[in-house]
Tab-separated table of C-alpha atoms in Angstrom:
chain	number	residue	atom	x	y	z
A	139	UNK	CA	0.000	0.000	0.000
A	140	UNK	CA	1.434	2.893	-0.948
A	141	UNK	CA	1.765	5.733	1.883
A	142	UNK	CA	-0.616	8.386	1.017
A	143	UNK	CA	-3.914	6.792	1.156
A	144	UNK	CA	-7.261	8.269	-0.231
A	145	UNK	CA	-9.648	6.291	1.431
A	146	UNK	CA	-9.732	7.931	4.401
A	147	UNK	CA	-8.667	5.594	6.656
A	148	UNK	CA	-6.196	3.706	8.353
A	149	UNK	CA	-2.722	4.995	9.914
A	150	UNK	CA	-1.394	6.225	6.784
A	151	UNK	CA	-4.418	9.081	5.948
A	152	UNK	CA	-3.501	10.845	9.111
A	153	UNK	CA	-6.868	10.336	11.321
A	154	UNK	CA	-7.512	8.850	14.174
A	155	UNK	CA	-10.510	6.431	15.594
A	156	UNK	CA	-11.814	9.415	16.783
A	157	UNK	CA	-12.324	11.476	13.839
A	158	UNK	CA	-14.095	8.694	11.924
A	159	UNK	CA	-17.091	8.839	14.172
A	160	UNK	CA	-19.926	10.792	12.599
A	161	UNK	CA	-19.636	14.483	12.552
A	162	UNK	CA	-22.454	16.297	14.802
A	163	UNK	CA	-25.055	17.551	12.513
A	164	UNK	CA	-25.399	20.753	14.416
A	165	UNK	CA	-21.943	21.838	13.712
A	166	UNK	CA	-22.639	20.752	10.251
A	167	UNK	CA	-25.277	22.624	9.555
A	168	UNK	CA	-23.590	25.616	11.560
A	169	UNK	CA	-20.443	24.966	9.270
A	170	UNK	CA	-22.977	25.212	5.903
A	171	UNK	CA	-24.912	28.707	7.074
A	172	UNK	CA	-21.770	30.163	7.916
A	173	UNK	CA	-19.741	29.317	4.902
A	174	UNK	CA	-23.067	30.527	2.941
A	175	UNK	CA	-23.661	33.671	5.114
A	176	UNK	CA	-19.723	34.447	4.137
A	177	UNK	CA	-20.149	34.226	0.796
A	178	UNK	CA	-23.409	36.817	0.495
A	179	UNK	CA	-26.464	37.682	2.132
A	180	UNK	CA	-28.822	34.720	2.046
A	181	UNK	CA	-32.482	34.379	3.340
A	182	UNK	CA	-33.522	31.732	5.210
A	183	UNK	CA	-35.530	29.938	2.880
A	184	UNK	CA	-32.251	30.241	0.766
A	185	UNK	CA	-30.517	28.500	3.720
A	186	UNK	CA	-33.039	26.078	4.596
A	187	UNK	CA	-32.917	24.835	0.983
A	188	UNK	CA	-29.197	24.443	1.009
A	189	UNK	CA	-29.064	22.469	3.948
A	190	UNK	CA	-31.828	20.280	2.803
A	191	UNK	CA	-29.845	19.693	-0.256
A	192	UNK	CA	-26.626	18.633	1.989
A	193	UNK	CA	-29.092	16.556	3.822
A	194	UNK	CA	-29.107	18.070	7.130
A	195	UNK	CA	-31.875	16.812	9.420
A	196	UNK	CA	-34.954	19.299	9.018
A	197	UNK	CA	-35.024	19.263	13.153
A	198	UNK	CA	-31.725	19.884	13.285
A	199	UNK	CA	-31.808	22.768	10.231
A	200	UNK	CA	-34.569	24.485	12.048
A	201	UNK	CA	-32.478	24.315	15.471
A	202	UNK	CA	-29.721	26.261	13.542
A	203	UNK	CA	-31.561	28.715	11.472
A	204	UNK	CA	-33.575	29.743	14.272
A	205	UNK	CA	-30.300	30.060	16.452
A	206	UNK	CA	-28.893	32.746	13.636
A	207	UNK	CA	-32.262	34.351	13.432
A	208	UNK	CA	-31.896	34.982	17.209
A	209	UNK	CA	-28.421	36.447	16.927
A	210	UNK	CA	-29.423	38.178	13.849
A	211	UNK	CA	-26.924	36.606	11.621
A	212	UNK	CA	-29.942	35.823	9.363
A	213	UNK	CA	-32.789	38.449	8.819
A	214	UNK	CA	-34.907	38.541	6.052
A	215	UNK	CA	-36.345	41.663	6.676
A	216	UNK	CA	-32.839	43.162	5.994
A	217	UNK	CA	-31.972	41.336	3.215
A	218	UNK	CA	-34.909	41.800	1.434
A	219	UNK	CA	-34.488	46.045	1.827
A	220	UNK	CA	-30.844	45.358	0.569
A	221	UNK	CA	-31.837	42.925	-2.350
A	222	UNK	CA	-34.427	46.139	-3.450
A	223	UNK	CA	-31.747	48.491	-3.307
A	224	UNK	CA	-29.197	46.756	-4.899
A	225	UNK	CA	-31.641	45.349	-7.904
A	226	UNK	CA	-33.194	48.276	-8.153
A	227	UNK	CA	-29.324	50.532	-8.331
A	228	UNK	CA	-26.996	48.028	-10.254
A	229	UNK	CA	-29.745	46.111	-12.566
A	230	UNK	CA	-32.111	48.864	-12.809
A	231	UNK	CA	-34.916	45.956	-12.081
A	232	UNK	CA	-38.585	47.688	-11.644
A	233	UNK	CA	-40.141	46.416	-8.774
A	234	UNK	CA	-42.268	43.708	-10.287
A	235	UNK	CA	-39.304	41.848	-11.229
A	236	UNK	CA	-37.410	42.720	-7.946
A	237	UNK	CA	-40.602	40.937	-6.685
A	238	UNK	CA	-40.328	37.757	-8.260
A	239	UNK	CA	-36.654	37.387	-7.518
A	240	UNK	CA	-37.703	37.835	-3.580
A	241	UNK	CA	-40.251	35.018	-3.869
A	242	UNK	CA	-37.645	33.348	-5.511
A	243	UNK	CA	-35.643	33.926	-2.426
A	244	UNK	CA	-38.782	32.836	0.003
A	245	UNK	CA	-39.697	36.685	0.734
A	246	UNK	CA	-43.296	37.211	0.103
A	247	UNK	CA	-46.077	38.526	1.690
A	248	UNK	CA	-45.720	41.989	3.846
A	249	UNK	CA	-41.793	41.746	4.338
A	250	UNK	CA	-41.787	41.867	0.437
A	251	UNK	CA	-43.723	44.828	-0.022
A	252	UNK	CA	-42.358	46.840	2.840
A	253	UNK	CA	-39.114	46.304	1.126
A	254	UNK	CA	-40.485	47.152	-2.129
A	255	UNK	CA	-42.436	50.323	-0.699
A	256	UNK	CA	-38.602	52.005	-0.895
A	257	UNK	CA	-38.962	52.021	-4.614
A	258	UNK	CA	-41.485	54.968	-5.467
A	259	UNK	CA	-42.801	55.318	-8.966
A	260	UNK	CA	-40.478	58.326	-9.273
A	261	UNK	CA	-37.554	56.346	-8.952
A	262	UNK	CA	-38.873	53.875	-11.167
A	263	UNK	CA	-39.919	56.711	-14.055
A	264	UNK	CA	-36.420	57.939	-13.635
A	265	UNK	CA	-34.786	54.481	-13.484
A	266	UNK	CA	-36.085	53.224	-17.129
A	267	UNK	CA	-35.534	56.832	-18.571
A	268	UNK	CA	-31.359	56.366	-17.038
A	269	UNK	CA	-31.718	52.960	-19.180
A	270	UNK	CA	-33.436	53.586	-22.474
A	271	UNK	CA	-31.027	56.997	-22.180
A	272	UNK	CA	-28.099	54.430	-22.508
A	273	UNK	CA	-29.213	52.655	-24.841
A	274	UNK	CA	-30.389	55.031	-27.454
A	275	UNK	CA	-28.316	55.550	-30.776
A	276	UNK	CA	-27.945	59.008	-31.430
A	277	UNK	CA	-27.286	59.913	-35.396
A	278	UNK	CA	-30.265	57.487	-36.510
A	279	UNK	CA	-33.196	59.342	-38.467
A	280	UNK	CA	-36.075	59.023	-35.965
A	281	UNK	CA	-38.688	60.295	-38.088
A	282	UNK	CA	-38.040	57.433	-40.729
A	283	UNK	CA	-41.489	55.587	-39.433
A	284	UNK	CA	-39.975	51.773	-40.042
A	285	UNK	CA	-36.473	52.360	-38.251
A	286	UNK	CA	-38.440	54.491	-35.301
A	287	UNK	CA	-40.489	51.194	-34.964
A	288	UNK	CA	-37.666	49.180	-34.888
A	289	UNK	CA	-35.966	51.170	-31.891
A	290	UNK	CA	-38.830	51.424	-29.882
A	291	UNK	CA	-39.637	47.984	-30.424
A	292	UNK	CA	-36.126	46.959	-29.046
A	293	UNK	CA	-35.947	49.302	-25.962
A	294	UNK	CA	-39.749	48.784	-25.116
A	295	UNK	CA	-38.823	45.070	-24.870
A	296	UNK	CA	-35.405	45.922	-22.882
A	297	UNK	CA	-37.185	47.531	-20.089
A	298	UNK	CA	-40.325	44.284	-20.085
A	299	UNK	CA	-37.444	42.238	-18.929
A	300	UNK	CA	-36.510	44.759	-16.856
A	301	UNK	CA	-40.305	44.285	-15.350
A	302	UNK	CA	-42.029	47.694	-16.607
A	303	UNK	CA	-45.096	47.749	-17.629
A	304	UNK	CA	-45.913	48.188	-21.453
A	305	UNK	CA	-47.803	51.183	-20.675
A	306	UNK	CA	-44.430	53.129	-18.958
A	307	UNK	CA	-42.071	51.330	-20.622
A	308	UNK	CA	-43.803	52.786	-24.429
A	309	UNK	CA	-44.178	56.542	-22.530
A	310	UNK	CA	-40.580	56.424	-21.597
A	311	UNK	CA	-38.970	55.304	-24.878
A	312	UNK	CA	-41.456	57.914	-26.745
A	313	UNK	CA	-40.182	60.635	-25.033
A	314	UNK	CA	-36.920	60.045	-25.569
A	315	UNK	CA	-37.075	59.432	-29.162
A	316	UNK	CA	-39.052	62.269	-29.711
A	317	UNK	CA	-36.049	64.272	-27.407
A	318	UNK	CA	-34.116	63.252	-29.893
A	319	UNK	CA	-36.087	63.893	-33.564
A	320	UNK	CA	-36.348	67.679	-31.850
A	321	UNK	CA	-32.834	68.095	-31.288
């Protein structure tokens, strides 16, 4: 047998009896939150979902979670006012879509919408103007009806994903077209 050993065990891979007893799930799942937590902000249904895929006892997962919930190394209400902001700032998201990424994240309900009640329809107006202001070619003849289509077309669609509705998203791009045919 050669010296180095991968399977773990015997004298030659280094542990002892003692280590090869099973590891106690608490400090397990303790291990898992804290390596996740150090990584980025994570809700607890985030959490509780990672755990349950590194098959940590639900008991046991619940034990833990609630243990960082007490210390407030997990708080959803915080996270999901941070998640707004940041989605809102670095994606320019509209709230709808910052929405479903929070119930992706296991934040519905009231904790959702206070954290969506920082966004106010202002900052949305002036969030898909910022980004249809980017992406707007200047030097294209705007009052050519077929290549005015096209363009709003493609930045109406932009800010859909984005999660604004039709109805803003169509006023916005308008405006700044027209801004443009004027100049």
């Amino acid at each position: 047998m050669a010296p180095f050993s991968n399977s773990g065990t015997g004298p030659t891979s280094g542990t002892s009896a003692d280590d090869t007893a099973e590891a106690d799930p608490h400090d397990v799942a303790r291990s898992i939150v804290l390596r996740q937590l150090t990584a980025s902000p994570k809700s607890r249904f985030q959490l509780a979902r990672k755990l349950a895929d590194r098959d940590v006892p639900d008991e046991v997962a619940e034990a833990v979670l609630d243990r960082f919930e007490e210390v407030q190394l997990i708080d959803d209400a915080e996270f999901a006012r941070m998640w707004v902001r940041s989605r809102a700032q670095t994606k320019g998201l509209a709230a709808r879509a910052i929405q479903r990424e929070l119930a992706d994240k296991g934040i519905t309900g009231d904790l959702a919408e206070v954290a969506l009640s920082q966004l106010t329809e202002g900052d949305e107006l002036q969030a898909a103007r910022d980004l249809v202001g980017r992406k707007l070619k200047t030097g294209i003849d705007y009052a050519d009806r077929a290549v005015r289509d096209k363009h709003t077309r493609r930045l109406v669609s932009m800010l859909a994903r984005k999660g604004y509705s039709p109805s803003l998203a169509f006023q916005v791009v308008g405006e700044a077209i027209d801004g443009l045919a004027e100049d």
